């Protein structure tokens, strides 16, 4: 049985943060760390002591993480950023909350002695002979120690302590991966053998001036050495003591949502009966009113979990090549159960959520192609745009002539002109994108159009078939992406206040376009009236676009169901800086050259520009590690390395610099996902660079890595590889939680319900059976 760990966290907002700037405000952002490794950074919210972020992340991890921490920082344009406070949550504390953590948590002060990380490799042995008794400690090496010096390294030494005895290793200069290979011996008195004390191994950073910095410790009960005379292994370094004290809210608080999901994934064969029932629901559908495994799943799905269930089902049916029949089955039930066309798909039903998640799973690259140019233009131009007379602030406008400040009427006229320009560009880009839209999306919309047309055939309901599609396409896909581009990976940062208002007005206008202008003039926002003419003029072109969108061969068998992972699809692309390894050694800042990179499921390629004809490519099947690079290797931040192996078994390393930590994590994750099934993945690597015959990280000459690789650590998003076993396990757990409800509602003669309950019971017993077999 494989193990699978996923960590979901949402940084919602902060409150009552202390002012760090002379202006009486702060510019807060959050850094998220798992076991002291940075995995995410929120956007900065400028001049705000009560910031809202609303940023959400899913992290797939190996089983061994210990803590999740959130550090709130104040960004400074000059000098180092200020630390405001932090929150640390242990894995046990997160796992103890069945439904996850969802609350305000006060920030605590950051104590450098508590900010420890890394592991140390030790061998402890109790030696007893006729002449003497001694405690022998072999201090072999350490890895991933905290950087304490300005160079991004430390000067570590280790000290072993028992009772009044102690001994120290040599100091290893400028490394976070020291290799000591020293044996320290403490001679003990015979009476000390009965002591119940503790053997402590401390690691310190030596400083020439001032006191040494603490790097962590390991404590081993002396009694363990009586039971196991030779104790050897890697030990996690711990802080001096848990001195985290709640500052009583003086440092402010964060509102967090955190959930840990740990599963033991069974071999595929054990999930087949449940997969069969799910597949049966859509390939051999019974009457609409009859129950199926899918309808029973919807009955036991809570409102809170419906989105996760919908996304999981979309992935399962994508993997089975049945996503269109799946959506058609849910949509047909929804349409047939709706009597008032005005309420169609307005609820958060499983069908609505499934369509929403389906569009994200297969349409994100398409959305980026359509929207990114216009979104970038809006962010670059930073125009002051406002239509609401109650919100117009003449002090925020720029003078447009030498005649003095502009009037409210001039602001409105200028705003209408700019909104017309932006909205026209958006609509033209969308209605001209028929050929760019993934075929599987088009077929799904065609099926939806057909079901709605059959149910609401009356002449007065002529527009319902268009509204059903545009409701998903415009209101649940394009409009939310315009409103919050960062959450759709269209931008790295949240919009500033001015740009955010522009995006909100455009999202409102696009929603009206998606509603085919039918509700114009009926709302409270009458000040939107200047946009009504362009919205109404767009209706005809939108209808024409929707007609063309569904004009596609409906033979589902010929449509690529796994559109996201077709070899020709670019999973990620953009400008990065590649390290120039050829020729004479250059200064670090000149050694990285700007290149445009493309990542597909088959290759990682790059060229001077997106239009450059000559590309260099690395086959994904040759990738054997994708890892961060230590900051001191090139004196540069946010550098990663892609290690490949050629046919002769030789290893080659390409160093790539990203512009920020979020981009770094996204590229690390994306390349790891496409190489996840490679056979020759390395167990260890060097976080440094090879220079002057040795590695900058551990100062050793040999090729063997000094740190563990992290190939299982990825960020969850729309480009996740399909994993049927993990996804089916998620559905099984949902059914298991609702098993009692299913039993209580089961009626005589419901064979599907009986089969489903039997499958749930069998899956529940399987881990026990496998465990006893292995034993």
Coordinates of C-alpha atoms in Angstrom, one line a residue, residues 4 56 83 107 125 144 157 208 273 314 349 355 357 359 386 401 446 481 485 564 676 704 725:
X4 CA -0.3 9.8 0.1
X56 CA -5.2 28.9 -1.5
X83 CA 9.6 40.2 10.6
X107 CA 1.0 35.7 15.7
X125 CA 27.9 3.5 21.3
X144 CA 20.1 21.5 5.5
X157 CA 30.5 22.6 14.8
X208 CA 34.5 35.2 15.3
X273 CA -15.4 -2.6 -8.3
X314 CA -13.8 15.0 -13.2
X349 CA -25.3 21.2 -7.2
X355 CA -18.9 21.7 -14.9
X357 CA -14.1 22.1 -12.2
X359 CA -13.5 23.9 -17.3
X386 CA -14.8 54.8 -11.8
X401 CA -4.9 69.6 -19.1
X446 CA -22.9 20.8 -27.3
X481 CA -10.5 35.1 -13.9
X485 CA -6.2 37.1 -12.1
X564 CA -4.5 18.6 -20.5
X676 CA 6.9 11.6 -11.9
X704 CA 27.2 11.5 -4.3
X725 CA -6.1 5.2 -7.4

